[in-house]
Short mmCIF file of C-alpha atoms and ligand atoms in Angstrom, two decimals:
data_model
loop_
_atom_site.label_atom_id
_atom_site.label_comp_id
_atom_site.label_asym_id
_atom_site.label_seq_id
_atom_site.Cartn_x
_atom_site.Cartn_y
_atom_site.Cartn_z
CA UNK A 16 -7.33 -5.93 8.21
CA UNK A 17 -5.14 -7.93 10.55
CA UNK A 18 -4.96 -11.76 10.55
CA UNK A 19 -6.73 -11.73 13.94
CA UNK A 20 -9.46 -9.50 12.49
CA UNK A 21 -9.91 -11.85 9.55
CA UNK A 22 -9.95 -14.98 11.71
CA UNK A 23 -12.45 -13.41 14.08
CA UNK A 24 -14.62 -12.31 11.16
CA UNK A 25 -14.71 -15.84 9.76
CA UNK A 26 -15.43 -17.48 13.13
CA UNK A 27 -17.97 -14.91 14.36
CA UNK A 28 -20.68 -15.80 11.87
CA UNK A 29 -21.01 -12.13 10.97
CA UNK A 30 -19.14 -12.45 7.68
CA UNK A 31 -20.78 -15.33 5.79
CA UNK A 32 -19.20 -14.55 2.42
CA UNK A 33 -15.67 -14.46 3.88
CA UNK A 34 -16.43 -17.60 5.89
CA UNK A 35 -17.59 -19.40 2.75
CA UNK A 36 -14.38 -18.47 0.93
CA UNK A 37 -12.28 -19.48 3.95
CA UNK A 38 -13.95 -22.93 4.02
CA UNK A 39 -12.95 -23.49 0.39
CA UNK A 40 -9.43 -22.09 0.47
CA UNK A 41 -6.05 -22.32 2.07
CA UNK A 42 -5.38 -19.70 4.71
CA UNK A 43 -2.05 -18.31 5.87
CA UNK A 44 -0.48 -15.14 7.19
CA UNK A 45 1.65 -13.13 4.78
CA UNK A 46 3.95 -10.13 5.18
CA UNK A 47 3.46 -6.62 3.86
CA UNK A 48 6.23 -4.21 2.81
CA UNK A 49 7.87 -1.27 4.61
CA UNK A 50 6.56 1.32 5.06
CA UNK A 51 3.28 -0.57 5.46
CA UNK A 52 1.30 2.38 4.06
CA UNK A 53 -1.41 2.01 1.44
CA UNK A 54 0.21 3.51 -1.70
CA UNK A 55 3.39 1.50 -1.03
CA UNK A 56 1.45 -1.71 -0.32
CA UNK A 57 -0.94 -1.44 -3.27
CA UNK A 58 1.96 -0.68 -5.62
CA UNK A 59 3.75 -3.76 -4.23
CA UNK A 60 0.67 -5.91 -4.79
CA UNK A 61 0.06 -4.67 -8.34
CA UNK A 62 3.70 -4.86 -9.47
CA UNK A 63 4.83 -7.89 -7.48
CA UNK A 64 7.82 -5.89 -6.24
CA UNK A 65 9.08 -3.91 -3.30
CA UNK A 66 9.67 -0.15 -3.24
CA UNK A 67 13.16 -0.67 -4.71
CA UNK A 68 11.45 -1.56 -8.01
CA UNK A 69 8.15 0.36 -7.96
CA UNK A 70 9.67 3.54 -6.41
CA UNK A 71 6.60 4.60 -4.36
CA UNK A 72 8.21 5.35 -0.96
CA UNK A 73 5.39 6.45 1.33
CA UNK A 74 2.12 8.35 1.66
CA UNK A 75 4.19 11.54 1.71
CA UNK A 76 7.71 12.12 0.40
CA UNK A 77 10.19 14.68 -0.87
CA UNK A 78 10.67 14.83 -4.64
CA UNK A 79 14.40 15.62 -4.89
CA UNK A 80 14.44 16.68 -8.55
CA UNK A 81 11.32 18.86 -8.31
CA UNK A 82 12.27 20.02 -4.78
CA UNK A 83 8.76 19.65 -3.44
CA UNK A 84 6.65 17.43 -1.20
CA UNK A 85 4.43 14.77 -2.76
CA UNK A 86 1.37 14.03 -0.61
CA UNK A 87 -1.02 11.21 -1.58
CA UNK A 88 -3.73 12.09 0.93
CA UNK A 89 -2.59 11.30 4.47
CA UNK A 90 -5.51 13.43 5.63
CA UNK A 91 -7.59 16.32 4.36
CA UNK A 92 -5.46 18.78 6.33
CA UNK A 93 -2.25 17.26 4.97
CA UNK A 94 -3.56 17.60 1.42
CA UNK A 95 -4.42 21.23 2.11
CA UNK A 96 -0.95 21.86 3.57
CA UNK A 97 0.70 20.31 0.50
CA UNK A 98 -1.49 22.34 -1.86
CA UNK A 99 -4.82 20.79 -2.64
CA UNK A 100 -4.73 20.74 -6.45
CA UNK A 101 -1.12 19.48 -6.46
CA UNK A 102 -2.05 16.75 -3.97
CA UNK A 103 -5.00 15.63 -6.08
CA UNK A 104 -2.87 15.60 -9.24
CA UNK A 105 -0.17 13.56 -7.46
CA UNK A 106 -2.68 11.09 -6.03
CA UNK A 107 -4.92 10.59 -9.05
CA UNK A 108 -2.44 10.92 -11.94
CA UNK A 109 1.25 11.34 -11.06
CA UNK A 110 1.57 8.33 -8.76
CA UNK A 111 0.89 6.06 -11.73
CA UNK A 112 2.08 8.19 -14.66
CA UNK A 113 5.29 9.66 -13.20
CA UNK A 114 6.26 8.17 -9.85
CA UNK A 115 5.65 4.45 -10.42
CA UNK A 116 8.95 2.94 -11.61
CA UNK A 117 9.38 2.59 -15.38
CA UNK A 118 10.90 -0.88 -14.92
CA UNK A 119 8.02 -2.12 -12.79
CA UNK A 120 5.32 -4.09 -14.61
CA UNK A 121 1.79 -3.99 -13.26
CA UNK A 122 -0.30 -7.13 -13.26
CA UNK A 123 -2.73 -5.38 -15.64
CA UNK A 124 0.05 -4.55 -18.12
CA UNK A 125 1.43 -8.08 -18.04
CA UNK A 126 -1.97 -9.75 -18.46
CA UNK A 127 -3.27 -7.42 -21.16
CA UNK A 128 -0.01 -7.69 -23.12
CA UNK A 129 -0.75 -11.44 -23.14
CA UNK A 130 -4.20 -10.82 -24.64
CA UNK A 131 -6.25 -11.11 -21.44
CA UNK A 132 -8.73 -8.54 -20.09
CA UNK A 133 -7.96 -6.91 -16.73
CA UNK A 134 -10.38 -4.97 -14.54
CA UNK A 135 -9.74 -2.81 -11.47
CA UNK A 136 -11.91 -0.84 -9.09
CA UNK A 137 -10.59 1.84 -6.71
CA UNK A 138 -7.09 0.36 -6.35
CA UNK A 139 -4.60 3.24 -6.37
CA UNK A 140 -1.95 1.38 -8.39
CA UNK A 141 -3.77 0.98 -11.68
CA UNK A 142 -1.27 1.64 -14.49
CA UNK A 143 -2.29 -0.01 -17.77
CA UNK A 144 -2.27 0.58 -21.53
CA UNK A 145 -5.80 1.91 -22.03
CA UNK A 146 -6.52 5.64 -22.12
CA UNK A 147 -9.47 6.80 -20.01
CA UNK A 148 -10.90 10.32 -19.77
CA UNK A 149 -12.44 11.54 -16.48
CA UNK A 150 -16.21 11.46 -16.07
CA UNK A 151 -16.16 15.17 -15.18
CA UNK A 152 -16.45 17.10 -18.45
CA UNK A 153 -14.27 20.00 -17.24
CA UNK A 154 -11.33 17.66 -16.56
CA UNK A 155 -9.43 16.68 -19.67
CA UNK A 156 -6.34 14.87 -18.36
CA UNK A 157 -6.43 11.18 -19.21
CA UNK A 158 -5.39 8.28 -17.01
CA UNK A 159 -3.95 5.02 -18.34
CA UNK A 160 -5.42 1.93 -16.73
CA UNK A 161 -6.62 -1.56 -17.57
CA UNK A 162 -9.39 -2.04 -20.15
CA UNK A 163 -12.07 -2.19 -17.43
CA UNK A 164 -11.14 0.71 -15.18
CA UNK A 165 -13.17 2.19 -12.32
CA UNK A 166 -11.74 4.74 -9.92
CA UNK A 167 -13.95 6.48 -7.34
CA UNK A 168 -16.53 7.56 -9.98
CA UNK A 169 -13.82 9.71 -11.61
CA UNK A 170 -12.85 7.14 -14.25
CA UNK A 171 -15.37 4.62 -15.53
CA UNK A 172 -14.62 2.56 -18.60
CA UNK A 173 -18.22 1.33 -18.68
CA UNK A 174 -21.58 2.68 -17.57
CA UNK A 175 -22.58 0.45 -14.68
CA UNK A 176 -25.16 2.54 -12.84
CA UNK A 177 -22.98 2.46 -9.69
CA UNK A 178 -23.82 5.16 -7.12
CA UNK A 179 -21.40 8.04 -6.63
CA UNK A 180 -18.34 6.74 -4.72
CA UNK A 181 -17.55 9.76 -2.56
CA UNK A 182 -20.97 10.48 -1.03
CA UNK A 183 -20.21 9.34 2.54
CA UNK A 184 -16.96 7.57 3.29
CA UNK A 185 -17.79 6.83 6.93
CA UNK A 186 -21.01 5.12 5.85
CA UNK A 187 -19.17 2.90 3.39
CA UNK A 188 -19.90 4.63 0.07
CA UNK A 189 -16.54 3.67 -1.48
CA UNK A 190 -17.15 -0.04 -0.99
CA UNK A 191 -20.78 0.36 -2.08
CA UNK A 192 -19.47 1.84 -5.31
CA UNK A 193 -16.95 -1.00 -5.70
CA UNK A 194 -19.68 -3.56 -5.03
CA UNK A 195 -21.98 -2.09 -7.68
CA UNK A 196 -19.15 -2.11 -10.22
CA UNK A 197 -18.15 -5.64 -9.17
CA UNK A 198 -21.72 -6.88 -9.50
CA UNK A 199 -21.90 -5.43 -12.99
CA UNK A 200 -18.58 -6.99 -14.04
CA UNK A 201 -19.29 -10.45 -12.62
CA UNK A 202 -22.80 -10.48 -14.11
CA UNK A 203 -21.21 -10.05 -17.55
CA UNK A 204 -18.12 -12.14 -16.79
CA UNK A 205 -16.43 -9.05 -18.14
CA UNK A 206 -12.80 -9.81 -17.23
CA UNK A 207 -10.14 -12.47 -16.97
CA UNK A 208 -8.60 -10.78 -13.91
CA UNK A 209 -10.28 -8.37 -11.50
CA UNK A 210 -8.57 -6.36 -8.74
CA UNK A 211 -11.36 -5.67 -6.27
CA UNK A 212 -10.21 -3.19 -3.64
CA UNK A 213 -12.30 -2.52 -0.52
CA UNK A 214 -10.92 0.25 1.69
CA UNK A 215 -13.74 1.19 4.04
CA UNK A 216 -12.67 -1.34 6.71
CA UNK A 217 -9.31 0.45 6.94
CA UNK A 218 -11.12 3.77 7.35
CA UNK A 219 -13.20 2.35 10.20
CA UNK A 220 -10.10 0.83 11.78
CA UNK A 221 -8.30 4.20 11.77
CA UNK A 222 -11.27 5.73 13.58
CA UNK A 223 -12.09 2.90 16.00
CA UNK A 224 -8.89 0.90 16.27
CA UNK A 225 -8.36 -2.54 14.71
CA UNK A 226 -10.46 -4.37 17.31
CA UNK A 227 -13.33 -1.86 17.13
CA UNK A 228 -13.46 -1.68 13.33
CA UNK A 229 -15.51 -4.85 13.02
CA UNK A 230 -18.29 -3.28 15.08
CA UNK A 231 -19.04 -0.72 12.40
CA UNK A 232 -17.66 -2.11 9.14
CA UNK A 233 -17.44 -5.92 9.08
CA UNK A 234 -20.96 -6.61 7.79
CA UNK A 235 -20.57 -3.94 5.12
CA UNK A 236 -17.22 -5.33 3.96
CA UNK A 237 -18.65 -8.82 3.83
CA UNK A 238 -21.71 -7.60 1.92
CA UNK A 239 -19.40 -6.13 -0.72
CA UNK A 240 -17.82 -9.58 -1.15
CA UNK A 241 -21.22 -11.29 -1.12
CA UNK A 242 -22.26 -8.99 -4.01
CA UNK A 243 -19.74 -10.76 -6.25
CA UNK A 244 -20.86 -14.24 -5.18
CA UNK A 245 -24.52 -13.33 -5.79
CA UNK A 246 -23.76 -11.86 -9.21
CA UNK A 247 -22.22 -15.16 -10.31
CA UNK A 248 -25.42 -17.01 -9.36
CA UNK A 249 -24.38 -18.00 -5.84
CA UNK A 250 -21.21 -18.95 -3.94
CA UNK A 251 -20.67 -22.32 -5.61
CA UNK A 252 -21.23 -20.91 -9.09
CA UNK A 253 -18.76 -18.14 -8.22
CA UNK A 254 -16.03 -20.61 -7.32
CA UNK A 255 -16.83 -22.73 -10.39
CA UNK A 256 -15.96 -19.71 -12.49
CA UNK A 257 -13.15 -17.96 -10.63
CA UNK A 258 -9.96 -18.61 -8.72
CA UNK A 259 -9.61 -16.10 -5.87
CA UNK A 260 -6.92 -14.56 -3.68
CA UNK A 261 -8.36 -12.68 -0.67
CA UNK A 262 -5.95 -10.60 1.38
CA UNK A 263 -5.33 -7.23 2.96
CA UNK A 264 -2.50 -4.86 2.11
CA UNK A 265 -1.38 -4.19 5.72
CA UNK A 266 -2.54 -4.63 9.29
CA UNK A 267 -3.22 -1.98 11.93
CA UNK A 268 -2.27 -1.41 15.55
CA UNK A 269 -3.83 0.71 18.29
CA UNK A 270 -2.53 4.27 18.59
CA UNK A 271 -2.49 6.10 21.93
CA UNK A 272 -0.18 9.03 21.27
CA UNK A 273 1.23 11.15 18.46
CA UNK A 274 4.51 13.01 18.09
CA UNK A 275 6.00 15.41 15.56
CA UNK A 276 9.00 13.85 13.81
CA UNK A 277 10.17 17.41 13.00
CA UNK A 278 10.92 18.12 16.69
CA UNK A 279 14.18 16.07 17.02
CA UNK A 280 15.54 17.85 13.93
CA UNK A 281 14.98 21.37 15.25
CA UNK A 282 17.70 23.71 14.03
CA UNK A 283 18.27 21.67 10.85
CA UNK A 284 15.39 23.22 8.89
CA UNK A 285 17.77 24.37 6.12
CA UNK A 286 19.44 20.96 5.91
CA UNK A 287 16.65 18.40 6.01
CA UNK A 288 13.06 17.80 4.94
CA UNK A 289 10.95 15.65 7.26
CA UNK A 290 7.92 13.81 5.88
CA UNK A 291 5.83 11.65 8.18
CA UNK A 292 2.42 10.05 8.09
CA UNK A 293 0.72 7.42 10.22
CA UNK A 294 3.47 5.17 11.69
CA UNK A 295 6.38 5.84 9.34
CA UNK A 296 8.59 8.78 8.50
CA UNK A 297 11.33 9.78 6.12
CA UNK A 298 14.07 12.37 6.56
CA UNK A 299 15.75 13.78 3.45
CA UNK A 300 19.13 15.50 3.43
CA UNK A 301 19.18 18.58 1.21
CA UNK A 302 22.25 19.03 -1.04
CA UNK A 303 23.50 21.88 1.19
CA UNK A 304 23.29 19.80 4.42
CA UNK A 305 26.42 19.65 6.61
CA UNK A 306 25.16 16.64 8.57
CA UNK A 307 24.88 13.04 7.39
CA UNK A 308 22.30 10.31 7.90
CA UNK A 309 24.20 8.88 10.89
CA UNK A 310 23.95 12.29 12.61
CA UNK A 311 20.20 12.29 11.95
CA UNK A 312 19.87 8.76 13.35
CA UNK A 313 21.64 9.75 16.59
CA UNK A 314 19.17 12.61 17.08
CA UNK A 315 16.40 10.01 17.43
CA UNK A 316 18.07 8.19 20.35
CA UNK A 317 15.69 8.32 23.30
CA UNK A 318 12.69 9.45 21.23
CA UNK A 319 9.77 7.44 22.63
CA UNK A 320 7.82 7.65 19.34
CA UNK A 321 10.63 6.08 17.32
CA UNK A 322 11.45 2.39 17.55
CA UNK A 323 14.07 2.03 14.81
CA UNK A 324 15.69 4.10 12.07
CA UNK A 325 17.22 2.80 8.84
CA UNK A 326 19.89 4.26 6.55
CA UNK A 327 22.46 3.28 3.94
CA UNK A 328 26.16 3.54 4.74
CA UNK A 329 29.08 2.31 2.59
CA UNK A 330 26.88 -0.16 0.72
CA UNK A 331 25.38 -1.57 3.94
CA UNK A 332 22.02 -0.97 5.52
CA UNK A 333 22.19 0.23 9.12
CA UNK A 334 19.35 -0.15 11.60
CA UNK A 335 19.63 1.92 14.80
CA UNK A 336 17.47 1.23 17.84
CA UNK A 337 18.06 2.56 21.37
CA UNK A 338 21.55 3.67 20.35
CA UNK A 339 22.57 0.19 19.15
CA UNK A 340 23.28 -0.58 15.51
CA UNK A 341 22.87 -3.56 13.20
CA UNK A 342 24.57 -3.53 9.78
CA UNK A 343 23.41 -5.85 7.04
CA UNK A 344 23.52 -6.56 3.33
CA UNK A 345 22.45 -9.43 1.08
CA UNK A 346 25.05 -12.11 0.55
CA UNK A 347 25.67 -15.87 0.29
CA UNK A 348 22.00 -16.58 -0.41
CA UNK A 349 20.95 -14.84 2.81
CA UNK A 350 22.12 -11.85 4.83
CA UNK A 351 25.54 -10.80 6.09
CA UNK A 352 25.09 -9.01 9.40
CA UNK A 353 27.21 -7.42 12.07
CA UNK A 354 25.69 -6.29 15.36
CA UNK A 355 22.73 -7.57 17.29
CA UNK A 356 20.25 -9.11 14.81
CA UNK A 357 17.54 -8.83 17.47
CA UNK A 358 17.42 -5.08 16.74
CA UNK A 359 15.34 -5.94 13.67
CA UNK A 360 13.18 -8.76 15.01
CA UNK A 361 10.13 -7.80 12.92
CA UNK A 362 8.59 -10.02 10.22
CA UNK A 363 10.83 -10.34 7.13
CA UNK A 364 12.55 -7.21 8.44
CA UNK A 365 15.95 -7.30 6.71
CA UNK A 366 14.45 -7.80 3.28
CA UNK A 367 11.73 -5.18 3.78
CA UNK A 368 14.20 -2.66 5.17
CA UNK A 369 16.69 -3.30 2.37
CA UNK A 370 14.02 -2.89 -0.33
CA UNK A 371 12.71 0.32 1.27
CA UNK A 372 16.25 1.78 1.36
CA UNK A 373 16.84 0.73 -2.26
CA UNK A 374 14.11 3.09 -3.47
CA UNK A 375 15.62 6.19 -5.13
CA UNK A 376 12.70 8.24 -3.76
CA UNK A 377 13.23 7.08 -0.16
CA UNK A 378 14.54 9.42 2.52
CA UNK A 379 18.16 9.31 3.67
CA UNK A 380 16.81 8.16 7.02
CA UNK A 381 13.68 5.99 7.36
CA UNK A 382 11.78 5.91 10.63
CA UNK A 383 9.57 3.13 11.98
CA UNK A 384 7.33 4.23 14.86
CA UNK A 385 7.18 2.51 18.24
CA UNK A 386 4.10 0.53 19.22
CA UNK A 387 1.25 2.82 20.31
CA UNK A 388 2.70 5.90 18.59
CA UNK A 389 1.89 7.80 15.46
CA UNK A 390 3.83 10.54 13.68
CA UNK A 391 1.70 13.57 12.79
CA UNK A 392 1.32 14.42 9.11
CA UNK A 393 1.86 17.73 7.30
CA UNK A 394 -1.49 19.03 8.53
CA UNK A 395 -0.86 17.90 12.13
CA UNK A 396 -3.41 15.08 11.85
CA UNK A 397 -3.13 11.71 13.60
CA UNK A 398 -5.33 8.81 14.73
CA UNK A 399 -4.59 8.76 18.49
CA UNK A 400 -7.41 6.85 20.15
CA UNK A 401 -7.89 4.79 16.97
CA UNK A 402 -5.67 2.67 14.79
CA UNK A 403 -2.85 3.12 12.32
CA UNK A 404 -0.10 1.34 10.37
CA UNK A 405 3.13 1.97 8.49
CA UNK A 406 5.81 0.54 10.78
CA UNK A 407 7.84 -2.66 10.75
CA UNK A 408 6.02 -4.12 13.79
CA UNK A 409 4.09 -7.35 13.27
CA UNK A 410 0.66 -5.85 13.92
CA UNK A 411 1.09 -3.34 11.08
CA UNK A 412 2.87 -5.80 8.82
CA UNK A 413 1.13 -9.17 8.91
CA UNK A 414 -1.90 -9.75 6.69
CA UNK A 415 -4.41 -12.58 6.21
CA UNK A 416 -4.10 -14.30 2.84
CA UNK A 417 -6.51 -16.86 1.43
CA UNK A 418 -6.05 -18.70 -1.88
CA UNK A 419 -8.85 -20.59 -3.60
CA UNK A 420 -8.11 -22.48 -6.81
CA UNK A 421 -4.66 -20.92 -7.10
CA UNK A 422 -1.59 -23.15 -7.27
CA UNK A 423 0.62 -20.87 -5.18
CA UNK A 424 1.26 -20.08 -1.54
CA UNK A 425 2.19 -16.38 -1.38
CA UNK A 426 4.07 -15.57 1.83
CA UNK A 427 4.44 -11.87 1.00
CA UNK A 428 2.08 -9.38 -0.63
CA UNK A 429 4.73 -9.02 -3.36
CA UNK A 430 4.10 -12.68 -4.27
CA UNK A 431 0.44 -12.13 -5.20
CA UNK A 432 1.08 -10.68 -8.69
CA UNK A 433 3.44 -13.52 -9.72
CA UNK A 434 0.85 -16.01 -8.43
CA UNK A 435 -1.74 -14.37 -10.69
CA UNK A 436 0.54 -14.32 -13.73
CA UNK A 437 1.54 -17.97 -13.19
CA UNK A 438 -2.13 -18.90 -12.87
CA UNK A 439 -2.71 -17.53 -16.37
CA UNK A 440 0.53 -18.99 -17.75
CA UNK A 441 1.93 -15.49 -18.37
CA UNK A 442 5.70 -15.02 -18.15
CA UNK A 443 6.87 -13.22 -15.01
CA UNK A 444 8.92 -10.01 -15.21
CA UNK A 445 12.63 -10.67 -14.58
CA UNK A 446 12.56 -9.05 -11.13
CA UNK A 447 9.76 -11.40 -10.01
CA UNK A 448 11.71 -14.45 -11.26
CA UNK A 449 14.82 -13.27 -9.39
CA UNK A 450 12.86 -12.67 -6.16
CA UNK A 451 11.31 -16.15 -6.42
CA UNK A 452 14.79 -17.62 -6.86
CA UNK A 453 16.14 -15.73 -3.83
CA UNK A 454 13.14 -16.59 -1.62
ZN1 LIG B 521 -4.93 3.10 6.40
#
């Protein structure tokens, strides 16, 4: 949800639960990460770090050591193209058990190590210390999540009577599942911390565009929030009991056209792997490549679908846009730059670009799509005529953020986890302390 979408929801009278929370909290806009794609954003929220620490680079990426594509579900056709069972294993298990950085600390791990009880529903970054077996008897692979762990009906630490999550996504069955679990948890006060993830508004926004999403999904999203307030005995009783941070993980912008990011790299099929999804792409150089990342960047000059590319060169980051380049690196408490800084005029752009490039799983060239464009995924799918996200542009990157009873003012989605840990008096991981010092 975009800040404009949130503000409209609160003012329209159609979202009474959100409006109640907004009246009792402090509202601001915050910045997402790059790429502003769900697995990257949710990992950033749960670990309080950028991709340089949590190592999740995109919805789809090239695993250099295993020499294969990892696809977390850009679309059904993309999952099929990547190999359905591999895609499911990567999405459900490997993202948390293998791909999420070993040095990253999830908010659930930090809280439960301090003796608190964490709960999570449907959020894709869930790594914790508790072993959970799937609800399907023929699946035997365990996942490790927080003590109270609910994941699309596939993992359920407790019997809540929630309806099956995956009945009808377009009709809001994922949020209905989350709401039933949330109602059960709040009724029992069964947690110290609860990550309550509602994704059906994003689904509607992909189909209808960010301004049309409210028409079909706003009341449902609000009802899922109202379910928690009701379960506590009403809105005031809810706020007597809990401090709350309400935010989205990324925005969305309208998409009119789609392009294949593979096309500009025609003839280099033996040298590069291109992975793209929504409004971001990554290009990986294979060990046998006889071109470098600067050559790849030049191939994108004049591509209407591409606004800016990013790469590392001699310890610097290099952004290229319309044939012009900006070099930058951290230094002297800020950034040392050479070139036209206006090339990266997006929110918090230097920091987000630097952190994306610092991810060992990132491509050698990162691509941020131009406004109105999407890059087709492995299965050729796109959301032209609807909405999408993933790029550096403000519409994809800015999120609404509301704090109620929390003594913190997060300006980035990476600052949510440290706000939670500080609220409970739990020591922050070293990388969160360093980021707070640098901010
Ligand atoms: Zn999305």
